[in-house]
XYZ file of C-alpha atoms in Angstrom:
460
model
C -22.363 -33.601 -39.516
C -22.431 -29.804 -39.457
C -23.815 -28.071 -42.567
C -22.555 -24.746 -43.912
C -23.786 -22.782 -46.893
C -22.081 -20.063 -48.913
C -22.076 -18.420 -52.278
C -18.388 -19.168 -52.919
C -16.232 -22.015 -51.650
C -12.515 -21.854 -52.377
C -10.527 -25.063 -51.878
C -6.880 -24.221 -51.328
C -5.366 -21.280 -49.464
C -2.358 -20.626 -51.669
C -1.759 -17.377 -53.602
C -4.586 -17.986 -56.078
C -7.050 -19.268 -53.487
C -6.593 -16.633 -50.826
C -6.585 -13.790 -53.367
C -9.819 -15.117 -54.877
C -11.476 -15.539 -51.469
C -10.404 -12.160 -50.118
C -11.389 -10.247 -53.254
C -14.784 -11.927 -53.499
C -15.574 -11.378 -49.812
C -14.692 -7.692 -50.034
C -17.214 -7.391 -52.878
C -19.942 -8.792 -50.670
C -19.783 -12.479 -51.603
C -20.352 -14.909 -48.713
C -17.075 -16.869 -48.924
C -15.568 -19.923 -47.245
C -11.926 -20.928 -47.734
C -10.833 -24.503 -46.983
C -7.135 -25.209 -46.493
C -5.655 -28.572 -45.483
C -2.302 -27.150 -44.431
C -1.193 -23.619 -43.704
C -2.547 -20.467 -45.271
C -0.305 -19.264 -48.050
C 0.093 -22.697 -49.614
C 3.295 -24.063 -51.108
C 4.577 -20.691 -52.326
C 4.575 -18.961 -48.966
C 5.330 -21.861 -46.639
C 7.622 -24.292 -48.445
C 8.407 -22.730 -51.823
C 8.876 -19.217 -53.214
C 9.320 -17.270 -49.983
C 11.586 -19.559 -47.919
C 13.706 -20.366 -50.973
C 14.273 -16.686 -51.735
C 15.104 -16.038 -48.081
C 17.683 -18.848 -48.200
C 19.085 -17.561 -51.500
C 19.554 -14.142 -49.884
C 21.353 -15.649 -46.880
C 23.566 -17.656 -49.226
C 24.487 -14.533 -51.204
C 25.402 -12.657 -48.009
C 27.561 -15.515 -46.746
C 29.283 -16.029 -50.084
C 30.088 -12.323 -50.308
C 31.561 -12.397 -46.789
C 33.685 -15.417 -47.678
C 35.040 -13.662 -50.761
C 35.754 -10.573 -48.688
C 37.729 -12.759 -46.269
C 39.634 -14.499 -49.056
C 41.821 -11.617 -50.203
C 39.224 -8.874 -50.082
C 36.517 -7.644 -52.425
C 36.199 -4.098 -53.789
C 38.508 -2.865 -51.044
C 36.705 -4.676 -48.217
C 38.406 -7.353 -46.142
C 36.818 -9.136 -43.202
C 37.589 -11.997 -40.874
C 36.566 -15.481 -41.962
C 32.748 -15.630 -41.606
C 31.009 -18.368 -39.653
C 27.679 -19.772 -40.774
C 25.088 -20.736 -38.160
C 22.808 -22.665 -40.505
C 20.185 -23.376 -37.850
C 19.977 -19.663 -37.017
C 19.736 -18.806 -40.720
C 16.881 -21.271 -41.111
C 15.159 -19.807 -38.071
C 15.422 -16.342 -39.616
C 13.846 -17.656 -42.829
C 11.058 -19.298 -40.818
C 10.323 -16.023 -39.019
C 9.900 -14.234 -42.356
C 7.501 -16.939 -43.529
C 5.537 -16.760 -40.272
C 5.210 -12.987 -40.588
C 3.791 -13.230 -44.089
C 1.518 -16.137 -43.167
C 0.100 -14.119 -40.287
C -0.503 -11.344 -42.783
C -2.575 -13.673 -44.962
C -4.584 -14.742 -41.923
C -5.199 -11.121 -41.045
C -6.280 -10.398 -44.609
C -8.833 -13.212 -44.466
C -10.213 -11.906 -41.176
C -10.448 -8.303 -42.376
C -12.083 -9.419 -45.636
C -14.725 -11.475 -43.844
C -13.634 -14.851 -45.220
C -14.524 -17.857 -43.081
C -11.454 -20.100 -43.000
C -11.955 -23.820 -42.377
C -8.922 -25.984 -41.653
C -9.301 -29.466 -43.107
C -9.269 -31.820 -46.083
C -11.962 -31.279 -48.708
C -13.668 -34.008 -50.725
C -16.317 -33.463 -53.407
C -19.683 -35.129 -52.972
C -20.844 -33.377 -56.132
C -20.365 -30.023 -57.846
C -22.295 -28.119 -55.174
C -21.388 -29.909 -51.943
C -18.027 -30.672 -50.351
C -17.211 -32.633 -47.225
C -14.427 -31.238 -45.061
C -12.644 -33.393 -42.497
C -11.590 -30.882 -39.860
C -10.161 -31.143 -36.347
C -13.642 -30.591 -34.920
C -15.340 -33.202 -37.108
C -16.875 -33.491 -40.545
C -18.463 -30.451 -42.177
C -20.672 -30.406 -45.231
C -20.319 -27.196 -47.210
C -22.950 -26.424 -49.846
C -21.890 -23.696 -52.257
C -23.301 -22.009 -55.336
C -19.781 -21.732 -56.770
C -16.644 -23.774 -56.042
C -13.057 -22.918 -56.915
C -10.390 -25.642 -57.085
C -7.081 -24.037 -56.169
C -5.108 -26.913 -54.660
C -1.796 -26.274 -56.395
C 0.802 -28.853 -57.359
C 3.122 -31.401 -55.791
C 6.665 -32.510 -56.726
C 7.224 -35.449 -59.050
C 8.993 -38.501 -57.643
C 11.504 -40.491 -59.671
C 11.377 -44.299 -59.820
C 13.833 -45.642 -57.275
C 14.086 -42.269 -55.525
C 10.975 -41.986 -53.339
C 10.896 -38.949 -51.089
C 11.960 -39.597 -47.525
C 15.164 -39.913 -45.544
C 18.071 -38.630 -47.581
C 15.910 -38.076 -50.675
C 14.389 -34.617 -50.524
C 11.879 -32.579 -52.431
C 12.253 -28.802 -52.375
C 10.236 -28.539 -49.154
C 12.497 -31.072 -47.473
C 15.606 -29.222 -48.582
C 14.265 -25.950 -47.211
C 13.456 -27.644 -43.885
C 16.967 -28.993 -43.282
C 18.403 -28.092 -39.889
C 21.982 -28.983 -40.824
C 23.891 -28.043 -43.955
C 24.701 -31.178 -45.984
C 28.398 -31.536 -46.698
C 27.589 -33.115 -50.075
C 24.384 -32.563 -52.039
C 23.246 -34.127 -55.295
C 20.551 -32.241 -57.207
C 18.584 -34.171 -59.828
C 17.149 -31.720 -62.331
C 18.591 -28.476 -63.710
C 15.331 -26.564 -63.959
C 14.799 -23.356 -62.043
C 14.130 -25.044 -58.675
C 17.184 -27.266 -58.883
C 19.445 -24.425 -59.995
C 18.134 -21.958 -57.409
C 18.501 -24.319 -54.455
C 21.647 -26.009 -55.735
C 23.359 -22.640 -56.111
C 22.204 -21.508 -52.666
C 23.581 -24.611 -50.948
C 26.849 -24.330 -52.874
C 27.275 -20.713 -51.757
C 26.595 -21.806 -48.185
C 29.400 -24.361 -48.395
C 27.942 -27.661 -49.627
C 29.709 -29.624 -52.357
C 26.964 -29.679 -54.987
C 26.560 -31.858 -58.063
C 23.674 -31.171 -60.452
C 22.515 -34.049 -62.663
C 20.357 -33.192 -65.692
C 18.939 -35.522 -68.359
C 18.860 -32.818 -71.046
C 21.838 -31.392 -72.910
C 21.435 -27.941 -71.315
C 20.302 -26.308 -68.109
C 16.887 -24.603 -68.239
C 16.196 -26.225 -71.623
C 13.073 -24.095 -72.188
C 15.350 -21.092 -72.777
C 17.951 -20.455 -75.462
C 21.625 -21.022 -74.797
C 22.671 -17.352 -74.857
C 20.215 -16.637 -72.033
C 21.413 -19.494 -69.828
C 25.130 -19.372 -70.631
C 25.942 -16.753 -67.945
C 24.218 -18.925 -65.319
C 26.165 -21.989 -66.396
C 29.443 -20.073 -66.186
C 28.587 -18.932 -62.671
C 27.869 -22.522 -61.591
C 31.521 -23.276 -62.264
C 32.587 -20.235 -60.239
C 30.667 -21.655 -57.271
C 32.349 -25.033 -57.635
C 29.168 -26.819 -58.737
C 29.743 -29.982 -60.762
C 27.288 -30.141 -63.661
C 26.503 -33.495 -65.277
C 24.398 -33.069 -68.442
C 22.929 -35.824 -70.612
C 22.779 -37.874 -67.426
C 20.163 -40.157 -65.881
C 20.040 -41.631 -62.390
C 20.068 -45.436 -62.502
C 20.455 -46.512 -58.877
C 20.297 -45.208 -55.324
C 21.757 -46.968 -52.297
C 20.291 -45.051 -49.359
C 22.307 -46.706 -46.583
C 25.619 -46.035 -48.305
C 24.536 -42.676 -49.703
C 25.609 -43.814 -53.154
C 23.946 -42.420 -56.287
C 24.665 -44.057 -59.643
C 23.982 -42.306 -62.932
C 24.696 -42.756 -66.616
C 26.477 -39.834 -68.245
C 27.032 -39.977 -72.002
C 26.934 -43.776 -71.827
C 29.408 -44.076 -68.951
C 28.372 -45.124 -65.459
C 29.389 -42.843 -62.611
C 28.977 -43.246 -58.853
C 28.505 -40.256 -56.562
C 28.660 -40.417 -52.781
C 26.360 -37.856 -51.219
C 24.716 -36.938 -47.923
C 21.407 -35.946 -49.532
C 19.643 -36.048 -52.889
C 17.364 -33.197 -53.913
C 14.925 -34.235 -56.662
C 13.530 -31.353 -58.744
C 12.245 -32.873 -61.966
C 8.838 -31.236 -62.173
C 5.457 -30.845 -60.500
C 1.999 -32.361 -60.990
C -1.513 -31.029 -60.233
C -2.409 -31.747 -56.622
C -5.821 -33.382 -57.059
C -5.409 -36.662 -55.173
C -7.930 -37.234 -52.401
C -10.140 -34.391 -53.594
C -12.824 -36.553 -55.146
C -12.692 -34.882 -58.539
C -13.764 -38.229 -59.957
C -17.227 -37.367 -58.674
C -17.316 -34.402 -61.048
C -17.742 -34.262 -64.817
C -14.543 -32.297 -65.406
C -12.759 -32.282 -68.724
C -9.085 -33.109 -68.133
C -5.888 -32.996 -70.206
C -2.774 -34.838 -68.995
C -3.984 -34.594 -65.414
C -4.803 -30.870 -65.600
C -8.310 -29.408 -65.361
C -9.342 -27.715 -68.598
C -10.763 -24.201 -68.232
C -11.973 -21.411 -70.490
C -10.947 -17.741 -70.442
C -13.177 -17.217 -67.403
C -11.530 -20.093 -65.466
C -14.742 -22.095 -65.776
C -14.449 -25.862 -65.958
C -16.743 -28.100 -67.983
C -19.088 -28.262 -64.974
C -21.318 -25.273 -64.248
C -20.436 -23.409 -61.073
C -17.041 -25.119 -60.732
C -13.915 -23.057 -61.425
C -10.219 -23.974 -61.356
C -7.183 -21.719 -61.007
C -3.428 -21.997 -60.648
C -1.278 -25.087 -60.957
C -4.202 -27.504 -61.423
C -4.863 -25.869 -64.820
C -2.725 -26.000 -67.993
C -0.121 -23.238 -68.174
C 2.807 -21.854 -66.271
C 3.010 -23.020 -62.651
C 3.530 -19.538 -61.239
C 1.967 -17.914 -58.189
C 1.236 -14.657 -59.985
C -0.700 -16.457 -62.735
C -2.841 -18.083 -60.027
C -3.427 -14.697 -58.389
C -4.553 -13.177 -61.692
C -6.938 -16.076 -62.235
C -8.232 -15.694 -58.680
C -9.110 -12.076 -59.416
C -11.053 -13.148 -62.503
C -13.166 -15.718 -60.654
C -13.865 -13.378 -57.733
C -15.119 -10.673 -60.097
C -17.330 -13.091 -62.050
C -18.913 -14.592 -58.927
C -19.529 -11.061 -57.618
C -21.373 -10.221 -60.831
C -18.679 -8.267 -62.657
C -17.307 -8.947 -66.135
C -13.770 -10.300 -66.297
C -11.763 -12.780 -68.306
C -8.243 -13.775 -69.239
C -7.005 -11.173 -71.694
C -3.373 -11.057 -70.574
C -0.803 -11.019 -73.337
C 2.054 -12.378 -71.251
C 2.974 -13.978 -67.927
C 6.414 -12.920 -66.654
C 8.787 -15.584 -65.358
C 11.878 -15.235 -63.177
C 14.628 -17.697 -62.305
C 16.351 -16.566 -59.101
C 19.630 -18.092 -60.171
C 22.936 -16.215 -60.094
C 22.735 -14.216 -62.253
C 18.948 -13.943 -62.366
C 16.932 -14.617 -65.515
C 13.749 -12.690 -66.389
C 11.567 -13.628 -69.347
C 8.410 -11.990 -70.711
C 6.604 -12.765 -73.941
C 8.092 -14.573 -76.905
C 11.616 -15.939 -77.195
C 13.728 -15.795 -80.383
C 12.563 -18.526 -82.731
C 8.971 -18.569 -81.431
C 7.235 -15.836 -83.499
C 5.661 -16.719 -86.845
C 6.281 -13.210 -88.185
C 9.613 -11.635 -89.089
C 11.238 -9.999 -86.074
C 14.158 -7.803 -85.091
C 16.267 -8.657 -82.029
C 18.550 -6.259 -80.167
C 20.676 -7.007 -77.135
C 22.559 -4.669 -74.797
C 25.226 -6.045 -72.445
C 25.493 -5.025 -68.786
C 29.250 -4.606 -69.160
C 28.438 -1.209 -70.761
C 25.919 -0.277 -68.050
C 27.171 2.152 -65.398
C 25.134 0.727 -62.533
C 26.248 -2.842 -63.244
C 29.859 -1.685 -63.254
C 29.446 0.038 -59.877
C 27.913 -3.157 -58.480
C 30.907 -5.130 -59.667
C 28.623 -7.514 -61.560
C 28.468 -7.013 -65.324
C 27.434 -10.507 -66.393
C 24.436 -10.626 -68.719
C 22.276 -8.468 -70.976
C 18.781 -7.188 -71.819
C 17.255 -8.345 -75.095
C 14.219 -7.028 -77.002
C 12.312 -8.966 -79.633
C 10.101 -6.761 -81.824
C 7.915 -7.327 -84.863
C 9.748 -6.013 -87.917
C 6.794 -4.479 -89.755
C 5.584 -2.184 -86.929
C 8.255 -2.462 -84.172
C 5.708 -3.717 -81.590
C 7.527 -5.447 -78.739
C 6.775 -9.179 -78.582
C 9.265 -10.329 -75.973
C 11.901 -9.080 -73.549
C 14.488 -11.243 -71.821
C 17.270 -10.405 -69.427
C 19.980 -12.197 -67.507
C 22.037 -10.321 -64.975
C 22.165 -8.821 -61.487
C 18.762 -7.930 -60.050
C 16.829 -8.305 -63.308
C 13.894 -9.779 -61.373
C 13.053 -6.209 -60.339
C 12.889 -5.127 -63.991
C 10.500 -7.847 -65.162
C 7.227 -6.073 -64.340
C 8.295 -3.136 -66.511
C 9.025 -5.607 -69.306
C 5.535 -7.076 -68.930
C 3.938 -3.627 -68.891
C 5.612 -2.780 -72.209
C 4.132 -5.881 -73.843
C 0.672 -5.591 -72.256
C 0.471 -1.948 -73.370
C 1.441 -2.872 -76.929
C 4.439 -0.531 -76.889
C 6.857 -0.180 -79.775
C 10.606 0.050 -79.359
C 10.301 3.766 -80.160
C 8.115 4.208 -77.049
C 10.821 2.729 -74.839
C 13.543 4.667 -76.639
C 11.651 7.942 -76.108
C 11.236 7.339 -72.353
C 13.961 8.842 -70.170
C 15.442 6.164 -67.889
C 17.147 7.275 -64.685
C 20.944 7.112 -64.568
C 22.717 5.120 -63.285
C 20.274 2.208 -63.166
C 20.159 -1.297 -64.591
C 16.973 -0.316 -66.430
C 19.065 1.763 -68.814
C 20.013 -1.510 -70.505
C 16.380 -1.761 -71.662
C 16.588 1.781 -73.055
C 19.817 1.018 -74.895
C 18.391 -2.186 -76.388
C 15.405 -0.180 -77.650
C 17.641 2.561 -79.057
C 19.584 -0.064 -80.988
C 16.416 -0.715 -83.012
C 14.910 2.795 -83.027
C 18.079 4.665 -83.989
C 21.377 3.840 -82.300
C 22.534 2.946 -78.803
C 24.184 5.700 -76.810
C 26.713 3.361 -75.226
C 26.812 0.459 -77.668
């Protein structure tokens, strides 16, 4: 067995892990990164990036089809033809480019990358089963950054026609009929993409609403658009049986049994911390519901062992993991850092998109003021031919400090970082209202929502 020693060992090469490793190494910390699969983790290889690439392809194809079916904004084209295999190859090339970039970053930073499965002997030593044999890595500090895995449903084990999100993104042929179980952001994003590409999509959700973590006014535009895309939505519904050979899915909807024939079933009902096979049972880690408990410095209950990203309680978002990775890298390098973020932005790449930062209406304990400006009165949205949605500001009544900003509409994902900046900086609505926003842009909807509280909207 080969022995290696380092000051920092990072287990998991996803967004949180590779950011932590690269940052620490560039500050002079001797760093080893262990990854069982491909650098970039779930987000880059089988999640965020390929799904957004597919969503973009779907939007292009759907636009071309509408242009062929009677024209769109004065543009008419011949009936478009989708080469799904070529579209998937294009998505794979984008992923490969970014993955190569992560590999280059590790090399330039001086991170030693070890390909293999890690298993804890104790809090300071980890065995790695690699292609070249077993390695024993002894480290002063260890970071667990192994991400999450999709949840299986009883009677619907992954395999064959039953897909998780990675399986759906790896399809080489477009399914004629697709059932999606779960109307969270993954199910809605991928279900909408496949519908726009031409699949007959049915979404089955146990709750009474889509995206139940958000209020109805925020999700209503997305639900309306599902109907425009021909997506059948079955709420208050639970899958009761699956006949794989026949491709027959049975579910209960409001007490009535329904049978759906489908070519594939995409299950998107949640994700769990990916800790199996890691040997965390050898460690004295404090756990809650399968997640590793950490403090504001990402320290676990065991000295020298840190955890970041989806294995810890909180939002399962790549950018949260990256921020935590920065914290750990700084601490190990001898610099002060800790979690002092006020908010973590979230985006659903549905159609229209949803962007959420900070508190939602109904969450604050103090009295608040809410203002909302619709995109139908926004010049840029009108020129785009897409006026669905709004920007909404939630501010504390006594001092007008912004507590939350939400938006649903075209391209609002590109506005979300500005929303987060306003909350992190402790801005008041008057600060936004006094900032000139370029015209014509979608961001003017934020200005107008602020003006509605500070004085009066210019176009409301």
